[in-house]
Short mmCIF file of C-alpha atoms in Angstrom, two decimals:
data_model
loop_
_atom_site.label_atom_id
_atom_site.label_comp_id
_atom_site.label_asym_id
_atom_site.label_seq_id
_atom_site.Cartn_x
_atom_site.Cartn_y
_atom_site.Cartn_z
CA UNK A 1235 -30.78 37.79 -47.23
CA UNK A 1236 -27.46 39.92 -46.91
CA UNK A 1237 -24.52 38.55 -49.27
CA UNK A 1238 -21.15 38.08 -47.80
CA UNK A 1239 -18.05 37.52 -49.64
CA UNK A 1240 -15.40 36.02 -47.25
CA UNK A 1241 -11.29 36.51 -49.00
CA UNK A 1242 -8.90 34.47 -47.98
CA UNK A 1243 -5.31 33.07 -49.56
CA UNK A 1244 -6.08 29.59 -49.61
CA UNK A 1245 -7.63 26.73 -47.02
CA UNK A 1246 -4.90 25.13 -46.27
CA UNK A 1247 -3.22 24.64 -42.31
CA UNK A 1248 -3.39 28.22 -40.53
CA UNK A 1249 -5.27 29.75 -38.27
CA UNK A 1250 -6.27 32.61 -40.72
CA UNK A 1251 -7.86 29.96 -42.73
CA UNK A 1252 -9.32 28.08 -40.27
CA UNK A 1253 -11.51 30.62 -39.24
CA UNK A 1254 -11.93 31.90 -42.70
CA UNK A 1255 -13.78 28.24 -42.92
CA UNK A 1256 -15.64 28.47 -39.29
CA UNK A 1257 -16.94 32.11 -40.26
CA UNK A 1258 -18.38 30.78 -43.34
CA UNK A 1259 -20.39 28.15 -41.52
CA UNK A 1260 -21.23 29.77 -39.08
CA UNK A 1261 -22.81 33.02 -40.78
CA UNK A 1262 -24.79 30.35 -43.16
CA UNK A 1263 -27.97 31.50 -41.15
CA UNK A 1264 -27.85 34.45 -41.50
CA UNK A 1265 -25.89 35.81 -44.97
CA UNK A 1266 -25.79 34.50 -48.69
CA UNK A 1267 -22.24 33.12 -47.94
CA UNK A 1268 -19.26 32.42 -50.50
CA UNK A 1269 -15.58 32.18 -50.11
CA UNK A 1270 -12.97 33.12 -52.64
CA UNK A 1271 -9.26 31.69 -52.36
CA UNK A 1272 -6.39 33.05 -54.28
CA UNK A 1273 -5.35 29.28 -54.60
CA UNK A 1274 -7.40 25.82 -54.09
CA UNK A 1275 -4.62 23.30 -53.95
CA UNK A 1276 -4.55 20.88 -50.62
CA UNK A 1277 -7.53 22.32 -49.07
CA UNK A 1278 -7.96 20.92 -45.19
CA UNK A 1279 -11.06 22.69 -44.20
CA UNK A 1280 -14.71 21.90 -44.45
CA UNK A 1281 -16.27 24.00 -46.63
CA UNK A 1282 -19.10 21.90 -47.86
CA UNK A 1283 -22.02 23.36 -48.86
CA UNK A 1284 -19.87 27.26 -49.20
CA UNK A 1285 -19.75 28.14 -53.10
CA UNK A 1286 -15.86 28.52 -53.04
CA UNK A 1287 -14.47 30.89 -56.03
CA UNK A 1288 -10.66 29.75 -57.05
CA UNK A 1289 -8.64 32.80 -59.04
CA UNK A 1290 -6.10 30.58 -59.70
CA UNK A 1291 -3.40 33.29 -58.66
CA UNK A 1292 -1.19 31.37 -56.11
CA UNK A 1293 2.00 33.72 -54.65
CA UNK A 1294 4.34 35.03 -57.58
CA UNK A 1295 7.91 36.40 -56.39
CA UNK A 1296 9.37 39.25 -57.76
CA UNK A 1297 7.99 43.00 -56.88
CA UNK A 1298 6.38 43.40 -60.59
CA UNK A 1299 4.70 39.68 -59.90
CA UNK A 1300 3.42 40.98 -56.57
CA UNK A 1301 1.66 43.75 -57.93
CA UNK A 1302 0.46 42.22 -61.23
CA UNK A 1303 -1.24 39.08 -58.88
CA UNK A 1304 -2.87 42.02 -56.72
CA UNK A 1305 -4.65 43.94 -59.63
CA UNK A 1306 -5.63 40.45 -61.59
CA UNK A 1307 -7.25 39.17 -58.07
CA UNK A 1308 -8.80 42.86 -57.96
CA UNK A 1309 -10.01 42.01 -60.92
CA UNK A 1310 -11.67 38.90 -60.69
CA UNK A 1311 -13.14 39.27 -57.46
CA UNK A 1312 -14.87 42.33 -58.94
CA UNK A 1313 -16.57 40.19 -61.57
CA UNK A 1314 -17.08 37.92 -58.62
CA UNK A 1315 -19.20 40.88 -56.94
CA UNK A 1316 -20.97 42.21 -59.41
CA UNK A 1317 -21.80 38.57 -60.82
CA UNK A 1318 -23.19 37.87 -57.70
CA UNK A 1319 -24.70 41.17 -55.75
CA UNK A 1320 -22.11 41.41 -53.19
CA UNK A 1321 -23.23 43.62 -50.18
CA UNK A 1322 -20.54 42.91 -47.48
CA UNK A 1323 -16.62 41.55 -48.42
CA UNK A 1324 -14.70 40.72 -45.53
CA UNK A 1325 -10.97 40.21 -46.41
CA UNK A 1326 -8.38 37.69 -44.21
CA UNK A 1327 -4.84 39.28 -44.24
CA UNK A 1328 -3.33 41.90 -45.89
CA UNK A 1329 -2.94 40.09 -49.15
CA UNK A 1330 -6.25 39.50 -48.85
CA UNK A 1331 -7.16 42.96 -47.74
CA UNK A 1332 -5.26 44.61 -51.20
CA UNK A 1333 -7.39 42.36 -53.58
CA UNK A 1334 -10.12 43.45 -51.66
CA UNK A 1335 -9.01 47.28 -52.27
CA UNK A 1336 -8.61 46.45 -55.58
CA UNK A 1337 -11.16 44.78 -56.74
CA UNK A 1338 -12.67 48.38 -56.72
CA UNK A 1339 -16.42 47.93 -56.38
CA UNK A 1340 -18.66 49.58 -53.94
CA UNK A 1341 -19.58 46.56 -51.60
CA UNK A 1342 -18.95 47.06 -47.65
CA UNK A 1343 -15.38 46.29 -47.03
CA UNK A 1344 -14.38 44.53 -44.02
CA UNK A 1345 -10.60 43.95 -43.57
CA UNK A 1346 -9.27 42.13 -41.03
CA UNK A 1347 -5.55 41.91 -39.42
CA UNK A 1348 -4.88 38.67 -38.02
CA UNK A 1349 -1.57 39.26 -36.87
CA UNK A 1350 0.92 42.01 -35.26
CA UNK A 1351 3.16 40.76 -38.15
CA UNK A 1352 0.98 42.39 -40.51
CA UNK A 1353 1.72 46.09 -38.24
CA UNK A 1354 5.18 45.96 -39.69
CA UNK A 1355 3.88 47.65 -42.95
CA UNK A 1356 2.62 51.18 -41.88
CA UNK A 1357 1.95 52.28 -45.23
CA UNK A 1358 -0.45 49.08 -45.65
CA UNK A 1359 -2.47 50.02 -42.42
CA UNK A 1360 -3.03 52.71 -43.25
CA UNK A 1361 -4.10 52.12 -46.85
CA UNK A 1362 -6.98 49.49 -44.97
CA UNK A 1363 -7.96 52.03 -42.52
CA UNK A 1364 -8.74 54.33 -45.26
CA UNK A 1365 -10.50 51.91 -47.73
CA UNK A 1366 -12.21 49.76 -45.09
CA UNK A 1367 -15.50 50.20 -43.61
CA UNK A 1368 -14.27 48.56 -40.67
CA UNK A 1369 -10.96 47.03 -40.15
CA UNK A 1370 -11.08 43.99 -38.12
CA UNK A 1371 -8.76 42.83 -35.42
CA UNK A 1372 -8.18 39.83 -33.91
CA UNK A 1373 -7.00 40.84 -30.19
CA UNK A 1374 -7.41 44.00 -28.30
CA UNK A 1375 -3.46 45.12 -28.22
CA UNK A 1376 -3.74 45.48 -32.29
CA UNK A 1377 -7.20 47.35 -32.27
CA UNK A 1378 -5.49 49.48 -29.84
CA UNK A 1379 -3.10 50.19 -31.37
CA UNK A 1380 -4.58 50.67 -34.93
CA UNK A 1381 -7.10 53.16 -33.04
CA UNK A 1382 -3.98 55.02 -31.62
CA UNK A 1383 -1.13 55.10 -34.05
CA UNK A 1384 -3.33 55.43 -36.99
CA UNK A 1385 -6.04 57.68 -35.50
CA UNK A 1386 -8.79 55.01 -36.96
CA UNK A 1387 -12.07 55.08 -35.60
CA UNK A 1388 -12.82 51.67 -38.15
CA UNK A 1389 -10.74 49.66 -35.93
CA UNK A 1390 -13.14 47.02 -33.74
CA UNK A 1391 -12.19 44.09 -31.99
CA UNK A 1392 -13.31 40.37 -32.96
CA UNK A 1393 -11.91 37.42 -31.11
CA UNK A 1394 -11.71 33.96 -32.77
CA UNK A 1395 -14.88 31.59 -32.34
CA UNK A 1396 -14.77 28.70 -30.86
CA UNK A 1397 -17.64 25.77 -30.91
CA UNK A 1398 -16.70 24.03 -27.59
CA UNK A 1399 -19.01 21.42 -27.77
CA UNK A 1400 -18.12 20.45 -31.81
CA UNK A 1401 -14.24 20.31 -30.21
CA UNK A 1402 -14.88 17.91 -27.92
CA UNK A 1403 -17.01 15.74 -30.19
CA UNK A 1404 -14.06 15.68 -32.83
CA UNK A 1405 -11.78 14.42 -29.84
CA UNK A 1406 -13.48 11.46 -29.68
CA UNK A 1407 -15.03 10.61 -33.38
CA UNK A 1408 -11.86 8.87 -34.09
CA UNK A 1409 -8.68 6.55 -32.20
CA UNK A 1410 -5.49 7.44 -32.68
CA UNK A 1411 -2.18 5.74 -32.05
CA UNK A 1412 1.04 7.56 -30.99
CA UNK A 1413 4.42 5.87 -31.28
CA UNK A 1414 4.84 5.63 -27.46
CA UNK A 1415 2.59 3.19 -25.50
CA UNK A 1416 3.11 5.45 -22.48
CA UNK A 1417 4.43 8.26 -21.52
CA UNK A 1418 3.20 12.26 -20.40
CA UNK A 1419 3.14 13.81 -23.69
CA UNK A 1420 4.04 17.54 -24.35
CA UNK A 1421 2.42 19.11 -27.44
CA UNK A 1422 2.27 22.49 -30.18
CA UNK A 1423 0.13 22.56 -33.08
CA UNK A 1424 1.46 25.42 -35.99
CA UNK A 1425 2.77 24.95 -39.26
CA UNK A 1426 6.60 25.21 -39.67
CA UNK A 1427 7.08 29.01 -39.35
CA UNK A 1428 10.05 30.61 -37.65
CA UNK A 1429 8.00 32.75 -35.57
CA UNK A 1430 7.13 29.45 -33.64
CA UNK A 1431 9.82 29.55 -32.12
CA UNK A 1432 10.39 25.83 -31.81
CA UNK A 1433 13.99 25.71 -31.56
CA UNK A 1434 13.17 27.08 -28.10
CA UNK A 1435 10.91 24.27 -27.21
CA UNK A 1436 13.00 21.75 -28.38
CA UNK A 1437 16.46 22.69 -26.54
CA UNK A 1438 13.63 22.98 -23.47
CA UNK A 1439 12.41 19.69 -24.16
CA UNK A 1440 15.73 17.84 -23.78
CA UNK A 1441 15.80 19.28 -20.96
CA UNK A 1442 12.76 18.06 -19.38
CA UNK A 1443 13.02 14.70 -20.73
CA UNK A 1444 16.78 14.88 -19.10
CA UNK A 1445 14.76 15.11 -15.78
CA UNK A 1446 11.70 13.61 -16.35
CA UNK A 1447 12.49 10.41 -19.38
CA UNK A 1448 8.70 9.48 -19.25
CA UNK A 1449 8.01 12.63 -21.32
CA UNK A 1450 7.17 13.01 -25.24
CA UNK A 1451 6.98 15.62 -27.67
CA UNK A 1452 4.94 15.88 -30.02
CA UNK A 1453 4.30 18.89 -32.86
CA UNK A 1454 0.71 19.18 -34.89
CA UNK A 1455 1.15 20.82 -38.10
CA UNK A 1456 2.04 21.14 -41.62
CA UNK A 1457 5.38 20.93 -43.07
CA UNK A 1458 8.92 18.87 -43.57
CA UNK A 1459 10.57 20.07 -39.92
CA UNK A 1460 13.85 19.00 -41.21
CA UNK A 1461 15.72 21.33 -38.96
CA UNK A 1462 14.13 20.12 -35.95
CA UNK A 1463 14.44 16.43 -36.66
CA UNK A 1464 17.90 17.01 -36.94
CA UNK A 1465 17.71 18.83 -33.86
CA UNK A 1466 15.84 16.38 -32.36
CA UNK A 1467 18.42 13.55 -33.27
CA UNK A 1468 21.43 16.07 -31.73
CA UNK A 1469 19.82 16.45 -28.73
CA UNK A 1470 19.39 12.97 -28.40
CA UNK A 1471 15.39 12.86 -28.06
CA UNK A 1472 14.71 12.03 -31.59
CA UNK A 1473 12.74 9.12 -30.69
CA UNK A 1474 10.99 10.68 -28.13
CA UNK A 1475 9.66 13.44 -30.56
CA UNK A 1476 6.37 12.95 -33.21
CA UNK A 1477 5.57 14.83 -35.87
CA UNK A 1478 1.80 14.24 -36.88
CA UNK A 1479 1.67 16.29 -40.41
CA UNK A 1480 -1.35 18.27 -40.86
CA UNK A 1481 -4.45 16.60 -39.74
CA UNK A 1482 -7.96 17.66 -40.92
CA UNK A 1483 -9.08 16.75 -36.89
CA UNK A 1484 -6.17 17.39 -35.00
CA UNK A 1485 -8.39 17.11 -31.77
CA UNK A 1486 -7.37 13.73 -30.37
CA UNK A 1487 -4.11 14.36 -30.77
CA UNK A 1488 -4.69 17.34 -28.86
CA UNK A 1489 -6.37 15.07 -26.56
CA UNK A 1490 -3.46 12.77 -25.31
CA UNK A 1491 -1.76 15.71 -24.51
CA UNK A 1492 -0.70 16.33 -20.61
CA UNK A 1493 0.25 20.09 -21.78
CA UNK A 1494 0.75 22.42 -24.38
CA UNK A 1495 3.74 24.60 -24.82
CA UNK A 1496 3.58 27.95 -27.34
CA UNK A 1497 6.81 29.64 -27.83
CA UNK A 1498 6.01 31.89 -30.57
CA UNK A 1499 7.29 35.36 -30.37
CA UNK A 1500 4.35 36.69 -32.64
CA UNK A 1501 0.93 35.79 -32.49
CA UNK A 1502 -2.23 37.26 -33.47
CA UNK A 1503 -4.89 35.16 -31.79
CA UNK A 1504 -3.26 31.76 -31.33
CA UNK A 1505 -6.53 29.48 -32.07
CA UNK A 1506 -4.55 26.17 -31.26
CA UNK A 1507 -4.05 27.62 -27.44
CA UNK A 1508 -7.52 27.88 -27.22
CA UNK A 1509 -8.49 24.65 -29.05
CA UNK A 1510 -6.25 22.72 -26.93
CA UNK A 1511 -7.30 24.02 -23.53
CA UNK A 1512 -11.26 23.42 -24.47
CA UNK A 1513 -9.88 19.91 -24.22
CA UNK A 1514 -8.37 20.50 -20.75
CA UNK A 1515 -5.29 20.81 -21.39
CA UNK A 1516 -2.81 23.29 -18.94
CA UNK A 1517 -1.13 25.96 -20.99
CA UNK A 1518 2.44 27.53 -21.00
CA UNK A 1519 3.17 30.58 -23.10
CA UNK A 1520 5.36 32.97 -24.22
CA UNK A 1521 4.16 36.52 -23.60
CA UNK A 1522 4.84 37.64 -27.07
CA UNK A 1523 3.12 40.86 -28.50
CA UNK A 1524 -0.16 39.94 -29.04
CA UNK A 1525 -2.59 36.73 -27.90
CA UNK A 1526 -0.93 34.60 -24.80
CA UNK A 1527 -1.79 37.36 -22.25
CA UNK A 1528 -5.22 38.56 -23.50
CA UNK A 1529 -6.28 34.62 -23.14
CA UNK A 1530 -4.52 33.55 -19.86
CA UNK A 1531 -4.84 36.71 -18.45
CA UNK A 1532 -2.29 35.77 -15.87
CA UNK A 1533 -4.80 33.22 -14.61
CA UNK A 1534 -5.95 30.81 -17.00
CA UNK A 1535 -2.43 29.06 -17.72
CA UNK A 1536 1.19 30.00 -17.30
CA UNK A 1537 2.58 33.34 -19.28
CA UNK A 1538 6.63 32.92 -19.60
CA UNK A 1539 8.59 35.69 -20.84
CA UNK A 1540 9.02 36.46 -24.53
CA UNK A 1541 11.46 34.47 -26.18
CA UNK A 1542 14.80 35.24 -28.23
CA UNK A 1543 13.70 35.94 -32.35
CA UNK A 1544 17.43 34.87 -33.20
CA UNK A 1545 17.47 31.71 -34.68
CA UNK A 1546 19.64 28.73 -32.72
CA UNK A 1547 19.55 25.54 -33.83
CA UNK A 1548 23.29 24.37 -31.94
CA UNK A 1549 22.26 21.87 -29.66
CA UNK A 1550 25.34 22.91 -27.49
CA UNK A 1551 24.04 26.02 -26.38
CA UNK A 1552 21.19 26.16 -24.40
CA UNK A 1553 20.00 30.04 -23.22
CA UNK A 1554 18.55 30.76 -19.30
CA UNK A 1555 15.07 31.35 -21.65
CA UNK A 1556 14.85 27.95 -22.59
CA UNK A 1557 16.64 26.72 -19.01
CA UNK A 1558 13.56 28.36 -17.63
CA UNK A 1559 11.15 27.41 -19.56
CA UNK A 1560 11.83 23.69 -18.96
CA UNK A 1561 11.94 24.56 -15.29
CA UNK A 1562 8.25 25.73 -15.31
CA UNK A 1563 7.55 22.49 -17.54
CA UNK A 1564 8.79 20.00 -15.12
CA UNK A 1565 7.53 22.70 -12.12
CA UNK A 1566 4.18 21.89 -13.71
CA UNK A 1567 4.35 18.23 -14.46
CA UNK A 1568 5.41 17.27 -11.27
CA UNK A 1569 2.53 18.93 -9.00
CA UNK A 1570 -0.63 16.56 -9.65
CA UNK A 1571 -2.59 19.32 -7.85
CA UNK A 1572 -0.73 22.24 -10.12
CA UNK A 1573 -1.96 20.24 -13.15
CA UNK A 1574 -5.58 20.13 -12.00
CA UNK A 1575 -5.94 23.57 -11.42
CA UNK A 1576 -4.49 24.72 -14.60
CA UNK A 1577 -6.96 21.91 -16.59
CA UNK A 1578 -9.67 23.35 -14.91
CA UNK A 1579 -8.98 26.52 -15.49
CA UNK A 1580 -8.18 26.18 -19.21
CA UNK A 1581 -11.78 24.92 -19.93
CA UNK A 1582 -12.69 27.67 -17.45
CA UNK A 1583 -10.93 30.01 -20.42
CA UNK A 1584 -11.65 28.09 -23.68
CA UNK A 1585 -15.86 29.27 -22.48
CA UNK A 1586 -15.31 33.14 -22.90
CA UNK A 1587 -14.94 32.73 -27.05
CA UNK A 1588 -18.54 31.32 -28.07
CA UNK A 1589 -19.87 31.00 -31.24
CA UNK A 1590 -22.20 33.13 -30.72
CA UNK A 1591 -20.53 35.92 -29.38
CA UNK A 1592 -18.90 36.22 -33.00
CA UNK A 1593 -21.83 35.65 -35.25
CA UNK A 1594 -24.07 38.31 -32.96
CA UNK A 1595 -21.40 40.62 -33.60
CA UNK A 1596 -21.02 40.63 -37.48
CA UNK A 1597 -24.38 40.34 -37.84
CA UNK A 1598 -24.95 43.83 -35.64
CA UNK A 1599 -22.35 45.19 -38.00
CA UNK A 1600 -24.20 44.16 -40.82
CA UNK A 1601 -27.39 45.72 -39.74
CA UNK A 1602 -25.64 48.99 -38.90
CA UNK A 1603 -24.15 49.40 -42.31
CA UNK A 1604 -26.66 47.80 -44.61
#
């Protein structure tokens, strides 16, 4: 049996991570699988019965740090693959990636961009597309790209996997119980990250709940949201606002949810989207460079143009982006049939990203190289 090494920063809330964790699972079949982590500290996802290798070398600041924490992960991962009789490493991210690079051994290296943030760094791409055996992209617009701008034949695309069935079974292992005995409830699921965009949902929010006061908010994710709870409490919807933390099964919260609302303006393959509408839940998002439009496809859910970058957290000023974005909210929410259509066509969406789909893929890969 093959041996795959999967390289990822940590375990923790992300969808880099998350299906980091799935892959692993899933290619248990097929490969000799292990996972190392550059960090094993609050670790959310299930890797039982995955050997998991910790480097101990969490983020360092300082250019010199940097580059010292890339050659000693270089280095231990290549004890890691000559210890074990690596064959294939397949790297998550571009920190990820350089350890990989520099870890130096002769394995079959897989590196995979998970997000058009990562295209900023030209000089990085183009480092993977040389060292990589294939570089791995999460959406079609970055392969594209990639194949383009950086003449690289390597470049293939893999789309997120997606176990429908295990979803919907998580929805219901375990009841939950919101603040709000009733009410239509609104949701996002991301860790606090400015690319979010969530000052833009917010200000849209109040809005909504201005028209419609039966409505909730409610964000899935890891981190302190200080910002927006002061937001929140300016706009004068604090109490109508939740804030679950991270959750190891986020899937019933996902569940109470009437409609989910993404306003990043970068994504690479937004997993939560997907996750959300294999629970039947209608979609609105932004149209940002990569992920919203290769899912909905101008079909599936609602695609709303992208949304400022620029920071706003004055509750005073509200832009036409956000005015229009709670128009298509309360558009939505108050047309029963609207909302039907749009749940049926979200589960209609959630069934083109199968398991199996992903694991036939890397394991034709595999075959070609090996």
């Amino acid at each position: 049996m093959k041996k795959i090494l999967l390289i990822v920063p940590a375990l923790h809330q992300g969808g880099m991570e998350k299906v980091c964790a799935a892959t692993a699972k899933l290619l248990q079949p097929h490969f000799d699988v292990r996972i190392a982590i550059f960090d094993s500290r609050s670790i959310v996802y299930d890797t039982e019965g995955i050997p998991v290798d910790d480097l101990q070398l969490p983020p360092r600041s300082g250019k010199l740090g940097k580059v010292l924490n890339v050659l000693r992960r270089g280095w231990k991962l290549r004890r890691i693959k000559k210890k074990e009789h690596i064959d294939i490493t397949y790297s998550f991210g571009p920190t990820a990636n350089l350890a990989n690079i520099a870890s130096g051994c002769r394995d079959v290296k897989w590196m995979g961009i998970r997000s058009y943030m990562d295209m900023g760094n030209p000089r990085q791409i183009r480092m993977f597309c040389r060292h990589a055996d294939r570089v791995i992209c999460c959406s079609e617009a970055i392969c594209r790209e990639i194949q383009e701008k950086y003449r690289c034949d390597k470049a293939v695309i893999l789309s997120n996997p997606f176990d429908l069935a295990q979803v919907k079974i998580l929805s219901e292992r375990e009841e939950i119980t919101l603040p709000w005995r009733e009410g239509r409830v609104i949701v996002s699921m991301s860790r606090e990250d400015v690319v979010k965009g969530f000052w833009h949902l917010f200000k849209s929010f109040a809005l909504v709940h201005g028209k419609l006061p039966d409505t909730k908010l409610m964000i899935i994710g890891e981190g302190e949201f200080t910002v927006y709870r002061e937001l929140a409490r300016k706009l004068g919807v604090e109490g109508d606002v939740f804030f679950t933390g991270v959750q190891k099964n986020p899937y019933p919260y996902l569940k109470k949810a009437c409609l989910y609302v993404l306003t990043s303006y970068y994504e690479g393959f937004p997993n939560a989207l997907v996750e959300a509408m294999a629970l039947g839940v209608p979609a609105i998002a932004t149209d940002c460079m990569t992920g919203p439009r290769e899912i909905l496809q101008d079909r599936y859910g609602i695609l709303i143009p992208n949304m400022s970058p620029e920071e706003d957290y004055d509750p005073t000023h509200i832009t036409a982006e956000e005015r229009a974005l709670a128009g298509e909210i309360i558009s939505l929410l108050e047309n029963p049939e609207k909302m039907e259509h749009y749940s049926r066509m979200a589960l209609a969406c959630a069934g083109n990203y199968t398991t199996e789909a992903y694991v036939e893929k890397i394991c034709g890969w595999a075959d070609e190289i090996l």
